[in-house]
Each structure stands twice: as structure tokens, then as C-alpha cells.
Amino acid sequence: MRREDPELAGLLDAEVHHQNNTLAMVASASTADPSVLAAAGSALANVTAEGYPGARYHPGAVNFDEVERLAVGRAKKLFAARYANVQPHSCSSANLAVLSALMAPGGTLLGLGLDSGGHLTHGSPASVTGRHYRAVAYGLDAAGRIDYDQVADLAARHRPTVLIAGASAYPRTLDFARFRAIADSVGAYLLADISHIAGLVAAGEHPSPVDHAHLTTTSTYKQLGGPRGGLILSGRDHRAPGPDGHTPLFRLMQRAVFPQNQGTPAPAAIAAKARAFALAAEPAFARTAHRTVTGARALAAELGRLGYRVLTGGTDNHMVLLDLRDTGVTGVVAERALEACGILVNRNRIPDDTRPPLVTSGIRLGCNILAQRGLGPEHMARCAALLHDVLTATTPLNETEFRIDPQQRARLRDRVHALCARHPLPYAAAVQAGAGRRAGAGRPDALWTGVDL
Ligand SMILES: *Cc1c(COP(=O)(O)O)cnc(C)c1O
């Protein structure tokens, strides 16, 4: 590819350097191990095979059947689940499969509101889930925590068919047992969406919902270091009857994914999931997850000391949410100014935000990739100081534009680069240490662009 398509190869190389030289603190991201990337780019991608192992609608799935069985077995083991479906192309697809299997159009859905940190697929008007279902939203209390009394009140009043526990921007532990008690009190199904915290759940750093919820969904890339994709799990309720009164949930879910919501599965992505689930069962993954949580806690404390308003006053998971309203900088200005200095965070709406979603008054930070680089609590004073120095160097011109003195920006970038160089991403460290001996190895980009695989 380098010879025949240098334009594309050059961009892929540039991306390697970009990732290695950037301090990524996007809460919904992790980096995949080179072996996961290798599986995702493997020849299994050439296999077209609708259906499930042993029951395909196409020939030629002999190896894919084994790979999918491996992925299912590893997912069940990792999450102590009794049922796993590894075919969803994303967590959004997984959620649509679950909701469409449990509810006819017009059914009632109770989920965390988008402005309170919920996800689009939990009933937002911008999502098909908000258009096809009667979506009711619960919210947060004055301290910014999920208001479980309100969840119970709304459940009693609206009698939802599905209650969703899960969030995209919520820094505290979710009480899945309490959610289940509320669901049971009104005969609702409980869906736990652990897209953001799946790695912490796998590592025991957050309580598992798998035996509390009827069904659990997750993305495989956000915290599991896997490929783009989704996963559906079920624990002790996998044989519970669906809405028709007899078909067990696991069987409903098989049909809901294929043929009701998806066509052919992505075999190479499923191989990459199998690899990621194996890695997530390793002690090294648990150590990284622990560093993620302790790092986030330290980061929240440091930012609080520097005068920032940390939502809920801290964090229990990988995520720190900042309310920037009294800094004079909007969410989008903070995001862009930080990116200009080599730090990636994303703008995020905060409760009662009056600014539109593309502007916002907050930012969301996450420690997944910092922890993968080996950056833990002892490094967070340093990271917080970098964030603070960029934000104080930023002069907002309006809600979306800003100015930073070019020399100051260059100095800030140098500091970020120096930190990144001392803590390279694991793949880059491996290659730099001469892990590969084949042609091309020794270049930090060799693994990423696939030339060395
Ligand atoms: C990101 C997210 C999703 C959607 O995941 P995709 O795999 O990107 O479709 C669903 N639910 C929650 C809570 C999320 O944070």
C-alpha cells in the first residue's frame, strides 16, 4: 500500500503519530491492542454468512463459526453471563434490537434524559427510539445524582415496558439492584446499557448489572479496547419470558439482531471482539481499569483544587464532568483550544444547559487512554495543570471562537508532547522496543497501518 497508494498510507501513518503525540481524554474511547487491530483487519472480513454458528444461510463459515463461538464463550466468561450475542454492529444497534424485541411501536420507555447524561437511544426525540416509543425521561437530583425516587414515581405513573439504566455522561456508580426493584414494582423489563463502563464492570471496578438487568448492552470499543461494535448479554433472566408470555429472552434476542435489525454479521469484527474479551480477562487489564478509576478520582480532585466546578463533586468511574459556566469559556471553545494544544476532550451539555448541543457549557474528560499509557493518580496534578494552563491561556472571542498567543500555544504543545513521549501508547512502546523483527518493524506506525501484519 505504501508503494501503490502512498496518499492513503501516508494518512494512516499520520494517524499513528497523531494518536501517539496527543493526550486523548475522550471518555468514550480506548485504544485497541495491535492483535485486536490485526483480527479486525483479517481475511475473515471476506466471509459473508447470515445467521448464527451451525445455522448459516451461506456456505463457507467453517472458521467463522468457530470464531463466533469463541467470541460468545469469552464474552459470557468475562461478564459471568449466560447468554451473549456478539453480532450487533454497535451499541446503538444492540439497543434497537432489545427495544424492538420487547416493545411494539407506541410502547412506553423510561430512560435517563439526554441533558442529564443519557444516550440518544434511550428515548431522545433525535433518535428513532424517541419517535417510535413513548419516551419518558428521568433526571438528576440537586447534587447531580440519579434521582431514584423520581425514577420510581415516573415508573408508577407511566408503567413503562422497558426501564433503561445507563448513561453517556454520568460520573457515579449506578445502583442496578435499585433499578431492578423499580422495574419489578411495575412489571417492566430492565435494560442496563454499560457502553461507557463495560471495562470497569469486567474488571470488577463497578458492580455488574448482568444478573440484575434482564438484558445488558455495551459498545465494544469505548472501554473494552475492542473493535467498533456492540454486545448483548443476559444473566439469570436469560430464559425469562418475553412480552408474548413464553418465548425466552435469549431466543427473542437472537431473532431481534438477525434478521429483524441486521443482515450479515461482521466476521472480522467478531474475531476482534473475541481477542479483546480475552485481553480484558487478563490481570493487566484489571490493573489498567484500577488505574483508570483512581486516576479519574485524582483528576477530579486536582481540578476542584484549581477552582473548577466538578459535577457531583467528583467521580466513581473513569469520567470527570466540568461545568465551565463561571470560566467564561464555552464547551466548544474549551474543546478546540485544548485540541490546538494536543489534548482531546469533548464538549458536553450539563444539567440545565442553556447553550445548544454544538456549543454547550461543559466538557467531559475520561481517563481510559491515560491509564493505558500508564498515567495514574500520581500524574494527575500534571494533567490537570496542563488543562488549566490551556484554558487560562485561552481568550474567548465569542461562544465558538478564541485566541491563544502562538508562542504560548507552542510551549503548551511541547509540554503535551513531552508527556506523551514519556508515556507512549502501548503499541508504540512495543514496536519501539523492537517487538517485531519483520520488515517495517521498528517504525512506530508499522503495526497500525497493517504493513507488518
Ligand atoms: C456510546 C453509547 C451508545 C452507542 O454506542 P455506539 O456503539 O457508538 O452505537 C449507547 N449507549 C450509551 C450509554 C453510550 O454511551
Coordinates of C-alpha atoms and ligand atoms in Angstrom, one line a residue:
M1 CA 0.0 0.0 0.0
R2 CA 2.9 2.3 0.7
R3 CA 4.1 1.9 -2.9
E4 CA 0.7 1.8 -4.6
D5 CA -1.4 4.1 -2.6
P6 CA 1.1 6.4 -0.8
E7 CA -1.7 9.0 -0.3
L8 CA -3.8 6.7 1.9
A9 CA -0.8 5.1 3.5
G10 CA 0.5 8.5 4.4
L11 CA -2.7 9.4 6.2
L12 CA -2.7 6.2 8.1
D13 CA 0.9 6.8 9.2
A14 CA 0.0 10.3 10.2
E15 CA -2.8 9.0 12.3
V16 CA -0.4 6.8 14.3
H17 CA 1.8 9.8 15.0
H18 CA -1.2 11.9 15.9
Q19 CA -2.5 9.4 18.4
N20 CA 0.8 8.8 20.0
N21 CA 1.5 12.6 20.3
T22 CA -1.9 13.6 21.5
L23 CA -3.2 13.3 25.1
A24 CA -6.6 11.7 24.4
M25 CA -9.0 12.2 27.3
V26 CA -12.2 11.5 25.4
A27 CA -14.3 9.4 27.9
S28 CA -15.9 7.2 25.2
A29 CA -12.6 5.9 23.8
S30 CA -9.9 3.4 24.4
T31 CA -7.0 2.1 22.2
A32 CA -7.1 -1.4 20.8
D33 CA -4.2 -3.8 21.2
P34 CA -2.4 -4.4 17.9
S35 CA -3.7 -8.0 18.0
V36 CA -7.2 -6.7 18.1
L37 CA -6.5 -4.5 15.1
A38 CA -4.9 -7.4 13.3
A39 CA -8.0 -9.6 13.9
A40 CA -10.3 -6.7 12.7
G41 CA -8.3 -6.4 9.5
S42 CA -8.0 -10.2 8.9
A43 CA -9.3 -12.2 5.9
L44 CA -12.3 -13.2 7.9
A45 CA -13.7 -9.9 6.7
N46 CA -14.2 -11.7 3.3
V47 CA -16.8 -14.1 4.7
T48 CA -20.5 -13.5 4.1
A49 CA -22.6 -15.6 6.4
E50 CA -26.0 -14.6 7.6
G51 CA -27.3 -16.5 10.7
Y52 CA -25.6 -18.0 13.7
P53 CA -22.9 -20.7 14.1
G54 CA -24.2 -24.0 12.8
A55 CA -27.3 -22.3 11.3
R56 CA -26.0 -20.1 8.5
Y57 CA -27.7 -19.0 5.3
H58 CA -24.5 -19.2 3.3
P59 CA -21.7 -21.8 2.9
G60 CA -18.1 -21.2 3.8
A61 CA -18.4 -20.3 7.5
V62 CA -16.4 -23.2 8.9
N63 CA -13.8 -21.0 10.6
F64 CA -16.1 -18.1 11.2
D65 CA -18.5 -20.5 13.2
E66 CA -15.6 -21.4 15.5
V67 CA -14.6 -17.7 15.9
E68 CA -18.1 -16.6 16.7
R69 CA -18.4 -19.5 19.3
L70 CA -15.1 -18.4 20.8
A71 CA -16.3 -14.8 21.0
V72 CA -19.6 -15.8 22.6
G73 CA -17.9 -18.1 25.1
R74 CA -15.3 -15.4 26.0
A75 CA -18.0 -12.7 26.4
K76 CA -20.0 -15.0 28.7
K77 CA -17.0 -15.8 30.8
L78 CA -15.7 -12.2 31.0
F79 CA -19.1 -10.9 32.2
A80 CA -20.3 -14.1 34.0
A81 CA -23.3 -14.1 31.7
R82 CA -25.4 -17.0 30.5
Y83 CA -26.2 -15.5 27.1
A84 CA -24.2 -13.3 24.7
N85 CA -24.9 -12.1 21.2
V86 CA -21.7 -10.7 19.6
Q87 CA -23.2 -9.6 16.3
P88 CA -24.5 -6.1 16.9
H89 CA -22.6 -3.6 14.8
S90 CA -22.8 -1.1 17.5
C91 CA -24.4 -0.5 20.9
S92 CA -27.0 1.7 19.2
S93 CA -27.9 -1.4 17.1
A94 CA -27.9 -3.5 20.2
N95 CA -30.3 -1.2 22.0
L96 CA -32.6 -1.0 19.0
A97 CA -32.6 -4.8 18.8
V98 CA -33.5 -5.1 22.5
L99 CA -36.2 -2.3 22.5
S100 CA -37.8 -3.6 19.3
A101 CA -37.9 -7.2 20.7
L102 CA -39.5 -6.1 24.0
M103 CA -41.9 -3.4 22.8
A104 CA -44.3 -2.8 20.0
P105 CA -44.2 0.8 18.5
G106 CA -46.0 3.1 20.8
G107 CA -44.8 1.3 23.9
T108 CA -43.5 3.2 26.9
L109 CA -39.8 3.6 27.6
L110 CA -38.3 5.2 30.7
G111 CA -34.7 6.3 30.4
L112 CA -32.2 9.0 31.7
G113 CA -32.8 12.3 29.8
L114 CA -30.2 13.3 27.2
D115 CA -29.4 16.5 29.1
S116 CA -29.0 14.6 32.3
G117 CA -26.3 12.3 30.7
G118 CA -28.5 9.7 29.0
H119 CA -27.9 8.4 25.5
L120 CA -29.7 9.2 22.3
T121 CA -31.0 5.6 22.0
H122 CA -32.7 5.9 25.5
G123 CA -35.7 7.8 24.0
S124 CA -34.3 11.1 22.8
P125 CA -36.5 12.9 20.3
A126 CA -33.5 13.0 17.9
S127 CA -33.4 9.2 17.9
V128 CA -35.8 6.7 16.3
T129 CA -36.3 5.5 19.9
G130 CA -38.0 8.8 20.8
R131 CA -40.2 8.7 17.7
H132 CA -41.3 5.1 17.8
Y133 CA -41.9 4.8 21.5
R134 CA -43.5 7.0 24.1
A135 CA -40.3 8.0 25.9
V136 CA -40.4 9.3 29.4
A137 CA -37.2 10.8 30.9
Y138 CA -36.0 10.7 34.5
G139 CA -33.3 13.1 35.7
L140 CA -30.9 14.1 38.4
D141 CA -31.3 15.5 41.9
A142 CA -29.8 18.7 43.1
A143 CA -26.5 17.0 43.8
G144 CA -26.4 15.8 40.2
R145 CA -27.1 12.1 41.1
I146 CA -29.7 10.0 39.6
D147 CA -33.0 10.7 41.4
Y148 CA -34.2 7.1 42.2
D149 CA -37.3 8.4 43.9
Q150 CA -38.2 10.2 40.7
V151 CA -37.5 7.0 38.7
A152 CA -39.9 5.1 41.0
D153 CA -42.6 7.8 40.7
L154 CA -42.4 8.0 37.0
A155 CA -42.4 4.2 36.7
A156 CA -45.5 4.0 38.8
R157 CA -47.2 6.8 36.9
H158 CA -46.3 5.7 33.3
R159 CA -45.9 2.0 33.7
P160 CA -43.1 1.6 31.1
T161 CA -42.5 -1.7 29.3
V162 CA -38.7 -1.0 29.4
L163 CA -36.7 0.9 32.0
I164 CA -33.1 1.7 30.9
A165 CA -30.3 2.1 33.4
G166 CA -27.2 3.5 31.7
A167 CA -25.6 6.8 30.7
S168 CA -23.1 8.5 28.5
A169 CA -22.2 11.3 30.8
Y170 CA -22.6 10.3 34.4
P171 CA -19.7 10.0 36.8
R172 CA -21.3 8.0 39.6
T173 CA -22.0 4.3 40.3
L174 CA -25.3 3.0 39.0
D175 CA -27.4 1.1 41.5
F176 CA -28.6 -1.7 39.3
A177 CA -30.3 -3.6 42.2
R178 CA -32.4 -0.5 42.9
F179 CA -33.3 -0.1 39.2
R180 CA -34.4 -3.7 39.1
A181 CA -36.6 -3.3 42.2
I182 CA -38.3 -0.4 40.5
A183 CA -38.7 -2.3 37.2
D184 CA -40.2 -5.3 39.1
S185 CA -42.6 -3.0 41.0
V186 CA -44.3 -2.1 37.7
G187 CA -43.6 -5.3 35.7
A188 CA -41.1 -3.6 33.4
Y189 CA -38.0 -5.2 31.7
L190 CA -34.7 -3.7 32.9
L191 CA -32.1 -2.9 30.2
A192 CA -28.7 -2.0 31.5
D193 CA -26.6 -0.1 29.0
I194 CA -23.0 -0.2 30.1
S195 CA -21.4 1.2 27.0
H196 CA -19.2 3.5 28.9
I197 CA -18.3 1.4 31.9
A198 CA -18.0 -2.1 30.4
G199 CA -14.3 -2.3 31.1
L200 CA -14.8 -1.3 34.8
V201 CA -17.6 -3.9 35.1
A202 CA -15.4 -6.6 33.5
A203 CA -12.6 -5.7 35.9
G204 CA -14.8 -5.6 39.0
E205 CA -14.3 -1.8 39.4
H206 CA -18.1 -1.2 39.0
P207 CA -20.9 -3.5 40.1
S208 CA -22.1 -5.7 37.3
P209 CA -25.7 -5.4 36.1
V210 CA -25.7 -8.8 34.3
D211 CA -27.8 -10.6 36.9
H212 CA -29.9 -7.6 37.8
A213 CA -31.0 -6.5 34.4
H214 CA -33.0 -8.7 32.0
L215 CA -30.6 -7.6 29.3
T216 CA -27.3 -5.7 29.2
T217 CA -25.9 -4.0 26.2
T218 CA -22.5 -2.4 25.6
S219 CA -20.2 -1.0 22.9
T220 CA -17.0 -3.0 22.5
Y221 CA -14.7 -0.1 21.7
K222 CA -15.4 2.5 24.4
Q223 CA -13.7 0.9 27.3
L224 CA -13.0 -2.7 26.3
G225 CA -10.2 -1.9 23.8
G226 CA -12.2 -3.8 21.1
P227 CA -13.3 -3.0 17.6
R228 CA -16.3 -0.8 16.7
G229 CA -19.2 -2.9 17.7
G230 CA -21.8 -3.9 20.2
L231 CA -22.7 -6.8 22.5
I232 CA -25.8 -8.1 24.2
L233 CA -25.7 -10.1 27.4
S234 CA -28.1 -11.7 29.7
G235 CA -27.6 -13.4 33.1
R236 CA -30.1 -15.2 35.4
D237 CA -33.1 -13.9 33.4
H238 CA -31.9 -15.1 30.0
R239 CA -34.8 -17.6 30.0
A240 CA -37.4 -15.2 31.4
P241 CA -40.5 -15.0 29.1
G242 CA -40.7 -12.2 26.6
P243 CA -43.7 -10.0 26.1
D244 CA -45.6 -12.8 24.4
G245 CA -45.5 -14.7 27.7
H246 CA -43.5 -17.7 26.6
T247 CA -40.6 -17.1 24.2
P248 CA -37.4 -16.8 26.4
L249 CA -35.5 -13.6 26.2
F250 CA -32.3 -15.2 24.7
R251 CA -34.3 -16.6 21.8
L252 CA -36.0 -13.3 21.2
M253 CA -32.7 -11.6 21.1
Q254 CA -31.2 -14.0 18.6
R255 CA -34.1 -13.1 16.2
A256 CA -34.0 -9.4 17.1
V257 CA -30.4 -9.0 16.0
F258 CA -30.8 -11.2 12.9
P259 CA -33.0 -11.0 10.8
Q260 CA -35.1 -8.2 12.5
N261 CA -32.4 -5.5 12.8
Q262 CA -29.3 -6.6 11.0
G263 CA -28.2 -8.6 8.0
T264 CA -24.8 -10.2 7.7
P265 CA -22.6 -10.1 10.7
A266 CA -19.1 -8.6 10.5
P267 CA -16.9 -11.7 11.0
A268 CA -13.5 -9.8 11.3
A269 CA -15.1 -7.5 13.9
I270 CA -16.3 -10.6 15.8
A271 CA -12.8 -12.0 15.7
A272 CA -11.5 -8.7 17.1
K273 CA -14.2 -8.9 19.9
A274 CA -13.0 -12.4 20.7
R275 CA -9.4 -11.1 21.1
A276 CA -10.5 -8.1 23.1
F277 CA -12.5 -10.2 25.5
A278 CA -9.5 -12.5 26.1
L279 CA -7.3 -9.5 26.8
A280 CA -9.9 -8.0 29.1
A281 CA -9.8 -11.1 31.2
E282 CA -6.0 -10.6 31.9
P283 CA -4.7 -9.2 35.1
A284 CA -3.0 -6.4 33.2
F285 CA -6.5 -5.2 32.1
A286 CA -7.7 -5.2 35.7
R287 CA -4.7 -3.1 36.7
T288 CA -5.4 -0.6 33.9
A289 CA -9.0 -0.4 35.0
H290 CA -8.0 0.3 38.5
R291 CA -5.6 3.0 37.4
T292 CA -8.4 4.5 35.3
V293 CA -10.7 4.9 38.3
T294 CA -8.0 6.1 40.8
G295 CA -6.7 8.4 38.1
A296 CA -10.1 9.9 37.4
R297 CA -10.7 10.4 41.1
A298 CA -7.3 12.2 41.4
L299 CA -8.0 14.3 38.3
A300 CA -11.4 15.4 39.7
A301 CA -9.8 16.4 43.0
E302 CA -7.0 18.4 41.3
L303 CA -9.4 20.2 39.0
G304 CA -11.5 21.0 42.0
R305 CA -8.5 22.4 43.8
L306 CA -7.8 24.6 40.8
G307 CA -11.3 26.1 41.2
Y308 CA -13.2 24.2 38.6
R309 CA -16.8 23.1 39.2
V310 CA -16.7 19.3 39.0
L311 CA -20.2 17.9 38.6
T312 CA -21.3 15.8 41.6
G313 CA -18.1 16.9 43.3
G314 CA -16.0 14.0 42.0
T315 CA -16.3 10.7 40.3
D316 CA -16.7 6.9 40.9
N317 CA -15.8 5.8 37.4
H318 CA -13.5 6.9 34.5
M319 CA -15.2 10.2 33.8
V320 CA -15.0 13.7 35.1
L321 CA -17.6 16.3 34.0
L322 CA -16.8 20.0 34.3
D323 CA -19.3 22.9 34.4
L324 CA -17.4 25.8 32.7
R325 CA -20.1 28.4 33.2
D326 CA -18.1 30.6 35.5
T327 CA -14.9 30.4 33.4
G328 CA -16.1 32.5 30.5
V329 CA -15.2 29.7 28.1
T330 CA -17.9 27.5 26.4
G331 CA -17.6 23.8 26.0
V332 CA -16.8 24.1 22.3
V333 CA -14.1 26.8 22.9
A334 CA -12.5 24.6 25.6
E335 CA -12.6 21.6 23.3
R336 CA -11.0 23.5 20.4
A337 CA -8.4 25.3 22.5
L338 CA -7.3 22.1 24.1
E339 CA -7.1 20.3 20.8
A340 CA -5.0 23.1 19.4
C341 CA -2.5 22.2 22.2
G342 CA -2.7 18.5 21.7
I343 CA -5.3 17.5 24.3
L344 CA -8.5 15.8 23.3
V345 CA -11.7 16.2 25.4
N346 CA -15.2 16.7 24.3
R347 CA -17.8 19.4 24.9
N348 CA -20.8 18.2 26.8
R349 CA -24.1 19.6 27.9
I350 CA -24.5 19.9 31.6
P351 CA -27.8 19.8 33.6
D352 CA -29.9 23.0 32.8
D353 CA -27.5 23.9 30.0
T354 CA -28.9 26.9 28.0
R355 CA -26.4 26.6 25.2
P356 CA -27.1 24.4 22.1
P357 CA -25.6 20.9 21.8
L358 CA -22.9 22.1 19.4
V359 CA -21.7 24.8 21.9
T360 CA -22.5 23.6 25.4
S361 CA -21.3 24.8 28.8
G362 CA -19.3 21.8 29.9
I363 CA -16.6 19.3 29.0
R364 CA -16.3 15.6 29.6
L365 CA -12.9 14.1 30.4
G366 CA -12.0 10.4 30.7
C367 CA -9.0 8.5 31.9
N368 CA -9.2 5.3 29.9
I369 CA -6.4 6.1 27.5
L370 CA -4.4 7.9 30.1
A371 CA -4.4 4.7 32.1
Q372 CA -3.5 2.7 29.1
R373 CA -0.4 4.9 28.7
G374 CA 0.5 4.2 32.3
L375 CA -0.8 7.6 33.6
G376 CA -2.4 7.1 37.0
P377 CA -3.2 9.2 40.1
E378 CA 0.4 10.3 40.6
H379 CA 0.4 12.0 37.2
M380 CA -2.9 13.8 37.5
A381 CA -1.6 17.0 39.1
R382 CA 0.4 17.3 35.9
C383 CA -2.5 16.6 33.6
A384 CA -4.8 19.0 35.5
A385 CA -2.2 21.7 35.3
L386 CA -1.9 21.3 31.5
L387 CA -5.7 21.6 31.2
H388 CA -5.8 24.6 33.4
D389 CA -2.9 26.3 31.7
V390 CA -4.5 25.9 28.3
L391 CA -7.9 27.2 29.5
T392 CA -6.3 30.2 31.2
A393 CA -4.3 31.0 28.1
T394 CA -7.5 30.9 26.0
T395 CA -9.2 34.2 25.3
P396 CA -12.7 33.6 24.1
L397 CA -13.8 35.9 21.2
N398 CA -17.4 34.7 21.3
E399 CA -19.2 31.4 22.0
T400 CA -17.3 29.4 19.4
E401 CA -14.1 31.3 18.7
F402 CA -11.0 32.0 20.7
R403 CA -7.4 33.2 20.5
I404 CA -4.2 31.8 22.1
D405 CA -0.9 33.6 21.8
P406 CA 1.1 31.4 19.3
Q407 CA 4.2 31.2 21.4
Q408 CA 2.2 30.2 24.4
R409 CA 0.4 27.6 22.3
A410 CA 3.7 26.2 21.1
R411 CA 5.0 25.9 24.7
L412 CA 1.9 24.1 25.8
R413 CA 2.1 21.7 22.9
D414 CA 5.7 21.0 23.7
R415 CA 4.7 20.1 27.3
V416 CA 1.9 17.8 26.0
H417 CA 4.3 16.2 23.5
A418 CA 6.9 15.6 26.3
L419 CA 4.4 13.9 28.5
C420 CA 3.1 11.7 25.6
A421 CA 6.7 10.8 24.7
R422 CA 7.4 9.7 28.2
H423 CA 4.2 7.7 28.2
P424 CA 3.7 6.3 24.7
L425 CA 0.7 4.3 23.8
P426 CA 1.3 0.6 24.5
Y427 CA 1.5 -0.4 20.8
A428 CA 4.1 2.3 20.1
A429 CA 6.1 1.3 23.1
A430 CA 6.0 -2.3 22.0
V431 CA 7.2 -1.5 18.5
Q432 CA 9.9 0.9 19.7
A433 CA 11.2 -1.8 21.9
G434 CA 11.7 -3.9 18.8
A435 CA 8.8 -6.3 19.5
G436 CA 8.6 -7.0 15.8
R437 CA 11.6 -8.3 13.7
R438 CA 9.9 -8.3 10.3
A439 CA 10.4 -5.7 7.6
G440 CA 8.9 -2.4 8.7
A441 CA 9.0 -3.2 12.4
G442 CA 10.9 -0.5 14.4
R443 CA 8.7 2.1 12.8
P444 CA 6.1 3.2 15.3
D445 CA 3.5 3.1 12.6
A446 CA 4.2 -0.4 11.3
L447 CA 1.6 -2.1 13.3
W448 CA -1.1 0.5 12.9
T449 CA -1.1 0.6 9.2
G450 CA -1.2 -3.1 8.9
V451 CA 2.0 -3.4 6.8
D452 CA 3.7 -5.5 9.4
L453 CA 0.8 -7.9 10.0
Ligands
LIG1 C1 -22.0 5.5 23.1 C2 -23.2 4.9 23.7 C3 -24.1 4.1 22.9 C4 -23.9 3.9 21.5 O1 -22.8 3.2 21.2 P1 -22.3 3.0 19.7 O2 -21.6 1.7 19.7 O3 -21.5 4.2 19.3 O4 -23.6 2.9 18.8 C5 -25.2 3.6 23.6 N1 -25.4 3.8 24.9 C6 -24.6 4.5 25.6 C7 -24.9 4.7 27.1 C8 -23.5 5.1 25.1 O5 -22.7 5.9 25.8

